[in-house]
Tab-separated table of C-alpha atoms and ligand atoms in Angstrom:
chain	number	residue	atom	x	y	z
A	156	MET	CA	0.000	0.000	0.000
A	157	SER	CA	1.242	3.496	-0.634
A	158	GLY	CA	0.054	6.882	-1.783
A	159	SER	CA	-3.055	8.587	-0.489
A	160	THR	CA	-4.833	5.340	0.425
A	161	ALA	CA	-2.208	4.228	2.954
A	162	VAL	CA	-3.221	4.665	6.600
A	163	THR	CA	-0.601	3.365	9.011
A	164	VAL	CA	-0.612	2.984	12.789
A	165	VAL	CA	2.841	3.482	14.333
A	166	THR	CA	2.910	2.473	17.996
A	167	GLY	CA	5.431	4.537	19.984
A	168	GLY	CA	5.493	6.873	16.998
A	169	SER	CA	6.173	9.958	19.071
A	170	ARG	CA	9.917	9.629	19.708
A	171	GLY	CA	13.044	7.823	18.526
A	172	ILE	CA	12.742	5.201	15.792
A	173	GLY	CA	8.934	5.466	15.777
A	174	ALA	CA	9.046	9.215	15.128
A	175	ALA	CA	11.525	8.768	12.272
A	176	VAL	CA	9.278	6.053	10.824
A	177	SER	CA	6.174	8.259	11.165
A	178	LEU	CA	7.886	11.194	9.415
A	179	ARG	CA	9.276	8.990	6.647
A	180	LEU	CA	5.928	7.293	6.011
A	181	ALA	CA	4.148	10.655	5.919
A	182	ARG	CA	6.661	11.864	3.319
A	183	GLU	CA	5.746	8.814	1.252
A	184	GLY	CA	2.034	9.641	1.416
A	185	HIS	CA	0.842	7.595	4.384
A	186	ARG	CA	-1.646	9.062	6.826
A	187	VAL	CA	-0.149	8.217	10.199
A	188	ALA	CA	-1.651	7.451	13.601
A	189	VAL	CA	1.136	8.310	16.045
A	190	GLY	CA	0.778	6.245	19.225
A	191	TYR	CA	2.359	7.154	22.556
A	192	THR	CA	1.829	6.585	26.281
A	193	ARG	CA	3.159	9.468	28.361
A	194	ASP	CA	4.923	12.227	26.456
A	195	SER	CA	2.080	14.044	24.705
A	196	SER	CA	4.290	17.001	23.769
A	197	ALA	CA	6.632	14.711	21.792
A	198	ALA	CA	3.638	13.112	20.064
A	199	ASP	CA	2.140	16.508	19.252
A	200	ALA	CA	5.508	17.702	17.899
A	201	THR	CA	5.763	14.704	15.554
A	202	VAL	CA	2.203	15.264	14.321
A	203	ARG	CA	2.935	18.956	13.821
A	204	ARG	CA	6.038	18.197	11.742
A	205	ILE	CA	3.920	15.932	9.544
A	206	THR	CA	1.015	18.341	9.094
A	207	GLU	CA	3.292	21.355	8.513
A	208	ALA	CA	4.866	19.386	5.658
A	209	GLY	CA	1.397	18.841	4.159
A	210	GLY	CA	0.723	15.342	5.535
A	211	SER	CA	-2.048	13.908	7.710
A	212	ALA	CA	-1.477	12.529	11.193
A	213	VAL	CA	-3.148	12.166	14.549
A	214	ALA	CA	-1.616	11.544	17.982
A	215	VAL	CA	-3.345	8.854	20.064
A	216	ARG	CA	-2.489	7.982	23.645
A	217	ALA	CA	-2.495	4.169	23.838
A	218	ASP	CA	-0.563	1.735	26.019
A	219	VAL	CA	-0.090	-1.231	23.696
A	220	SER	CA	-0.189	-3.693	26.601
A	221	VAL	CA	-3.812	-2.662	27.337
A	222	GLU	CA	-6.378	-4.286	25.065
A	223	GLU	CA	-8.914	-1.439	25.319
A	224	ASP	CA	-6.221	1.131	24.449
A	225	VAL	CA	-5.224	-0.845	21.351
A	226	GLU	CA	-8.829	-1.089	20.181
A	227	ALA	CA	-9.305	2.650	20.757
A	228	LEU	CA	-6.054	3.416	18.882
A	229	PHE	CA	-7.289	1.616	15.771
A	230	ASP	CA	-10.823	3.055	16.148
A	231	THR	CA	-9.435	6.599	16.248
A	232	ALA	CA	-7.055	5.951	13.352
A	233	THR	CA	-9.968	4.698	11.240
A	234	GLU	CA	-12.305	7.544	12.219
A	235	GLU	CA	-9.727	10.293	11.711
A	236	LEU	CA	-7.642	8.967	8.822
A	237	GLY	CA	-9.562	6.162	7.058
A	238	ARG	CA	-9.340	2.382	6.716
A	239	VAL	CA	-6.101	1.116	8.253
A	240	THR	CA	-3.704	-0.481	5.736
A	241	GLY	CA	-0.514	-0.750	7.785
A	242	LEU	CA	0.874	-1.281	11.283
A	243	VAL	CA	4.343	-0.656	12.650
A	244	ASN	CA	4.649	-2.472	15.979
A	245	ASN	CA	7.377	-0.199	17.300
A	246	ALA	CA	6.547	0.518	20.982
A	247	GLY	CA	9.066	-1.255	23.182
A	248	VAL	CA	10.804	-1.066	26.558
A	249	THR	CA	13.866	-2.710	28.126
A	250	GLY	CA	13.885	-1.909	31.833
A	251	LEU	CA	17.221	-1.104	33.496
A	252	LEU	CA	20.419	-2.664	32.195
A	253	GLY	CA	21.678	-5.510	34.351
A	254	ARG	CA	22.174	-9.216	34.839
A	255	LEU	CA	19.098	-11.414	35.158
A	256	THR	CA	19.950	-12.021	38.811
A	257	ASP	CA	19.494	-8.275	39.422
A	258	THR	CA	16.276	-7.887	37.396
A	259	THR	CA	12.938	-7.684	39.192
A	260	ALA	CA	9.973	-9.810	38.220
A	261	GLU	CA	8.035	-6.570	37.763
A	262	THR	CA	10.514	-5.380	35.121
A	263	MET	CA	10.453	-8.712	33.296
A	264	ARG	CA	6.627	-8.733	33.274
A	265	ARG	CA	6.414	-5.172	32.002
A	266	VAL	CA	8.893	-5.841	29.187
A	267	LEU	CA	7.039	-8.976	28.092
A	268	ASP	CA	3.681	-7.207	28.401
A	269	VAL	CA	4.679	-4.237	26.229
A	270	ASN	CA	6.956	-5.979	23.736
A	271	VAL	CA	5.109	-9.277	23.278
A	272	MET	CA	1.479	-8.715	24.339
A	273	GLY	CA	1.560	-5.263	22.746
A	274	THR	CA	2.770	-6.723	19.463
A	275	LEU	CA	0.140	-9.478	19.575
A	276	LEU	CA	-2.773	-7.196	20.478
A	277	CYS	CA	-1.917	-4.675	17.766
A	278	ALA	CA	-1.239	-7.367	15.162
A	279	ARG	CA	-4.535	-9.081	15.965
A	280	ARG	CA	-6.532	-5.899	15.464
A	281	ALA	CA	-4.576	-5.010	12.320
A	282	ALA	CA	-5.244	-8.483	10.892
A	283	ARG	CA	-8.956	-8.126	11.634
A	284	GLU	CA	-8.921	-4.790	9.789
A	285	MET	CA	-6.777	-5.778	6.813
A	286	SER	CA	-7.200	-9.513	6.112
A	287	THR	CA	-9.446	-10.290	3.143
A	288	ARG	CA	-10.858	-13.143	5.264
A	289	HIS	CA	-12.321	-10.448	7.515
A	290	GLY	CA	-13.527	-8.238	4.664
A	291	GLY	CA	-10.381	-6.103	4.567
A	292	ALA	CA	-8.475	-4.956	1.512
A	293	GLY	CA	-5.005	-6.217	2.510
A	294	GLY	CA	-2.054	-4.458	4.058
A	295	ALA	CA	1.262	-4.947	5.801
A	296	ILE	CA	2.676	-5.216	9.305
A	297	VAL	CA	6.253	-4.434	10.314
A	298	ASN	CA	7.356	-5.573	13.768
A	299	ILE	CA	10.326	-3.783	15.297
A	300	SER	CA	12.430	-6.485	16.879
A	301	SER	CA	16.100	-6.079	17.834
A	302	GLY	CA	19.521	-7.539	17.133
A	303	ALA	CA	19.206	-8.662	20.758
A	304	ALA	CA	16.868	-11.413	19.516
A	305	THR	CA	19.866	-13.380	18.224
A	306	LEU	CA	22.661	-11.876	20.359
A	307	GLY	CA	20.890	-12.696	23.646
A	308	SER	CA	22.291	-9.574	25.396
A	309	PRO	CA	24.090	-11.235	28.331
A	310	GLY	CA	24.709	-8.891	31.263
A	311	GLU	CA	22.344	-6.288	29.793
A	312	TYR	CA	18.791	-7.620	29.412
A	313	VAL	CA	18.261	-11.242	28.505
A	314	HIS	CA	14.544	-10.824	29.286
A	315	TYR	CA	14.316	-8.123	26.597
A	316	ALA	CA	16.286	-10.248	24.119
A	317	GLY	CA	13.820	-13.078	24.733
A	318	SER	CA	10.875	-10.748	24.133
A	319	LYS	CA	12.329	-9.724	20.760
A	320	ALA	CA	12.948	-13.353	19.755
A	321	ALA	CA	9.238	-13.859	20.453
A	322	VAL	CA	8.464	-10.889	18.190
A	323	ASP	CA	10.392	-12.545	15.343
A	324	THR	CA	8.599	-15.863	15.862
A	325	ILE	CA	5.264	-14.031	15.830
A	326	THR	CA	6.355	-12.469	12.531
A	327	VAL	CA	7.107	-15.853	10.972
A	328	GLY	CA	3.876	-17.486	12.156
A	329	LEU	CA	1.587	-14.601	11.335
A	330	SER	CA	3.177	-14.072	7.925
A	331	LYS	CA	2.195	-17.644	7.021
A	332	GLU	CA	-1.250	-17.351	8.616
A	333	LEU	CA	-2.080	-14.215	6.623
A	334	ALA	CA	-0.147	-14.884	3.411
A	335	GLU	CA	-3.230	-15.851	1.385
A	336	GLU	CA	-5.263	-13.019	2.889
A	337	GLY	CA	-3.404	-10.049	1.432
A	338	VAL	CA	-1.389	-9.185	4.550
A	339	ARG	CA	2.420	-9.285	4.631
A	340	VAL	CA	4.246	-9.450	7.974
A	341	ASN	CA	7.942	-8.715	8.415
A	342	SER	CA	10.417	-7.864	11.188
A	343	VAL	CA	13.194	-5.307	11.371
A	344	GLN	CA	16.024	-5.893	13.848
A	345	PRO	CA	17.792	-2.607	14.634
A	346	GLY	CA	21.209	-2.699	16.245
A	347	MET	CA	22.391	0.141	18.483
A	348	ILE	CA	20.403	3.222	17.438
A	349	VAL	CA	20.732	6.706	18.929
A	350	THR	CA	17.481	7.342	20.834
A	351	ASP	CA	16.376	8.144	24.395
A	352	MET	CA	15.978	4.429	25.069
A	353	HIS	CA	19.578	4.105	26.306
A	354	ALA	CA	19.064	6.815	28.941
A	355	ALA	CA	15.878	5.022	30.004
A	356	MET	CA	17.883	1.815	30.523
A	357	GLY	CA	20.360	3.772	32.683
A	358	ASP	CA	23.238	4.527	30.276
A	359	ALA	CA	22.723	7.444	27.876
A	360	GLN	CA	26.256	6.967	26.481
A	361	ARG	CA	25.736	3.271	25.679
A	362	PRO	CA	25.658	3.642	21.847
A	363	TRP	CA	29.087	5.330	21.858
A	364	ARG	CA	30.578	3.319	24.713
A	365	ASN	CA	29.789	0.127	22.813
A	366	LYS	CA	30.585	1.309	19.311
A	367	ASP	CA	33.551	-1.066	18.987
A	368	ARG	CA	31.102	-3.962	19.153
A	369	VAL	CA	29.727	-2.750	15.822
A	370	PRO	CA	31.640	-3.667	12.643
A	371	MET	CA	30.888	-0.181	11.225
A	372	ARG	CA	32.246	1.323	14.475
A	373	ARG	CA	29.312	3.664	14.981
A	374	PRO	CA	25.727	3.587	16.266
A	375	GLY	CA	22.890	4.048	13.786
A	376	GLU	CA	20.422	6.901	13.405
A	377	PRO	CA	16.634	6.357	13.592
A	378	GLU	CA	16.334	7.479	9.959
A	379	GLU	CA	18.546	4.559	8.922
A	380	VAL	CA	15.883	2.207	10.256
A	381	ALA	CA	12.924	4.190	8.908
A	382	GLY	CA	13.846	3.616	5.263
A	383	ALA	CA	13.714	-0.161	5.693
A	384	VAL	CA	10.333	0.030	7.406
A	385	ALA	CA	8.970	2.243	4.619
A	386	TRP	CA	10.239	-0.214	2.016
A	387	LEU	CA	8.655	-3.196	3.781
A	388	LEU	CA	5.301	-1.362	3.811
A	389	SER	CA	5.578	-0.379	0.149
A	390	PRO	CA	4.490	-2.197	-3.028
A	391	ASP	CA	8.206	-2.711	-3.775
A	392	ALA	CA	8.120	-5.368	-1.048
A	393	SER	CA	5.047	-7.101	-2.512
A	394	TYR	CA	6.707	-10.565	-2.456
A	395	THR	CA	8.410	-10.079	0.931
A	396	SER	CA	6.752	-11.691	3.935
A	397	GLY	CA	8.148	-13.501	6.964
A	398	ALA	CA	11.493	-11.742	6.492
A	399	VAL	CA	13.655	-10.607	9.386
A	400	LEU	CA	15.803	-7.710	8.242
A	401	ARG	CA	18.877	-6.803	10.318
A	402	ILE	CA	19.847	-3.104	10.385
A	403	SER	CA	22.786	-2.968	12.715
A	404	GLY	CA	25.968	-1.753	11.024
A	405	GLY	CA	27.001	-5.389	10.590
A	406	LEU	CA	26.485	-6.462	14.215
B	1441	NAP	P1	12.359	5.269	22.636
B	1441	NAP	O1	13.169	6.362	22.045
B	1441	NAP	O2	12.470	4.949	24.094
B	1441	NAP	O3	10.821	5.530	22.263
B	1441	NAP	C1	9.870	4.613	22.713
B	1441	NAP	C2	8.521	4.965	22.137
B	1441	NAP	O4	7.591	3.948	22.559
B	1441	NAP	C3	7.980	6.275	22.641
B	1441	NAP	O5	7.181	6.829	21.630
B	1441	NAP	C4	7.113	5.843	23.830
B	1441	NAP	O6	6.070	6.750	24.116
B	1441	NAP	C5	6.544	4.556	23.308
B	1441	NAP	N1	6.105	3.621	24.332
B	1441	NAP	C6	6.789	3.177	25.420
B	1441	NAP	N2	6.035	2.295	26.104
B	1441	NAP	C7	4.861	2.196	25.442
B	1441	NAP	C8	3.661	1.465	25.651
B	1441	NAP	N3	3.499	0.643	26.700
B	1441	NAP	N4	2.644	1.614	24.754
B	1441	NAP	C9	2.783	2.442	23.711
B	1441	NAP	N5	3.868	3.169	23.454
B	1441	NAP	C10	4.903	3.042	24.313
B	1441	NAP	O7	12.647	3.865	21.902
B	1441	NAP	P2	13.387	3.557	20.514
B	1441	NAP	O8	14.821	3.409	20.795
B	1441	NAP	O9	12.904	4.456	19.453
B	1441	NAP	O10	12.832	2.076	20.268
B	1441	NAP	C11	11.745	1.799	19.380
B	1441	NAP	C12	11.716	0.296	19.136
B	1441	NAP	O11	12.969	-0.121	18.573
B	1441	NAP	C13	11.515	-0.544	20.388
B	1441	NAP	O12	10.700	-1.641	20.102
B	1441	NAP	C14	12.912	-1.010	20.729
B	1441	NAP	O13	12.916	-2.209	21.461
B	1441	NAP	C15	13.480	-1.185	19.338
B	1441	NAP	N6	14.947	-1.139	19.284
B	1441	NAP	C16	15.636	-0.025	19.647
B	1441	NAP	C17	17.020	-0.028	19.579
B	1441	NAP	C18	17.850	1.166	19.962
B	1441	NAP	O14	19.097	1.011	20.029
B	1441	NAP	N7	17.277	2.323	20.192
B	1441	NAP	C19	17.683	-1.178	19.146
B	1441	NAP	C20	16.962	-2.295	18.785
B	1441	NAP	C21	15.575	-2.262	18.852
B	1441	NAP	P3	6.170	7.806	25.384
B	1441	NAP	O15	7.155	8.837	24.959
B	1441	NAP	O16	4.822	8.375	25.531
B	1441	NAP	O17	6.626	7.022	26.563
């Protein structure tokens, strides 16, 4: 889907990778529902940047781990922007960096709730909207996973790495389930990308401190992920489903 008919929900679209994805999609003609949980000024700023450039967007407060919020997010997107044709499952959290032995059960539960349940709840609603089996006109889902899914992230957040491996397995299964119903499902695995997420995990300098882990010897920018997401949602990716695309400077 692309052009004026594309309506895409971007969860966590207010900041970081999600904001770059929202702006990029808007430039390519998508109408964008920008999801967020707390920072309404960041969400409003992203929407403003889109509308000032001539695009259409709406900010919607929705915690992806809450079923009612997810339903309301899609309801608002449909009412304000039109029939939903795309979903970027981008909202994600890590909790504080640390070994598993130092990680609370509360943190683990929250990470699994947001990263896994959030992905499932949003994907389920998107499939109900877009699958031809449910009267939809087709569409595409991109799940934002992480390089952590295969690296495992020892000493940092193995619970988060596990949640992202689940995201990739959901991608594979759902891509097969929906393949005959006009819906493509793919994953993107970013490596170390410069966003506020590292400060939230307790180490704002992490992307630079760890740059020697990366074959390209630098962290990535959110815009370097956004292009891949836009491609996966575009007609150029019409035969691509179930793919897991690494964007990590070689890591
Ligand atoms: P970020 O800068 O921390 O932004 C997170 C976004 O998600 C914000 O818009 C935030 O909204 C929203 N959000 C947080 N919890 C939410 C919830 N429960 N429901 C809905 N929205 C929620 O993160 P980022 O670095 O851009 O990461 C985006 C995605 O990329 C995540 O899935 C992350 O795991 C993945 N990723 C990031 C990196 C990296 O190095 N940055 C690497 C690999 C994968 P509020 O502002 O309202 O809280």
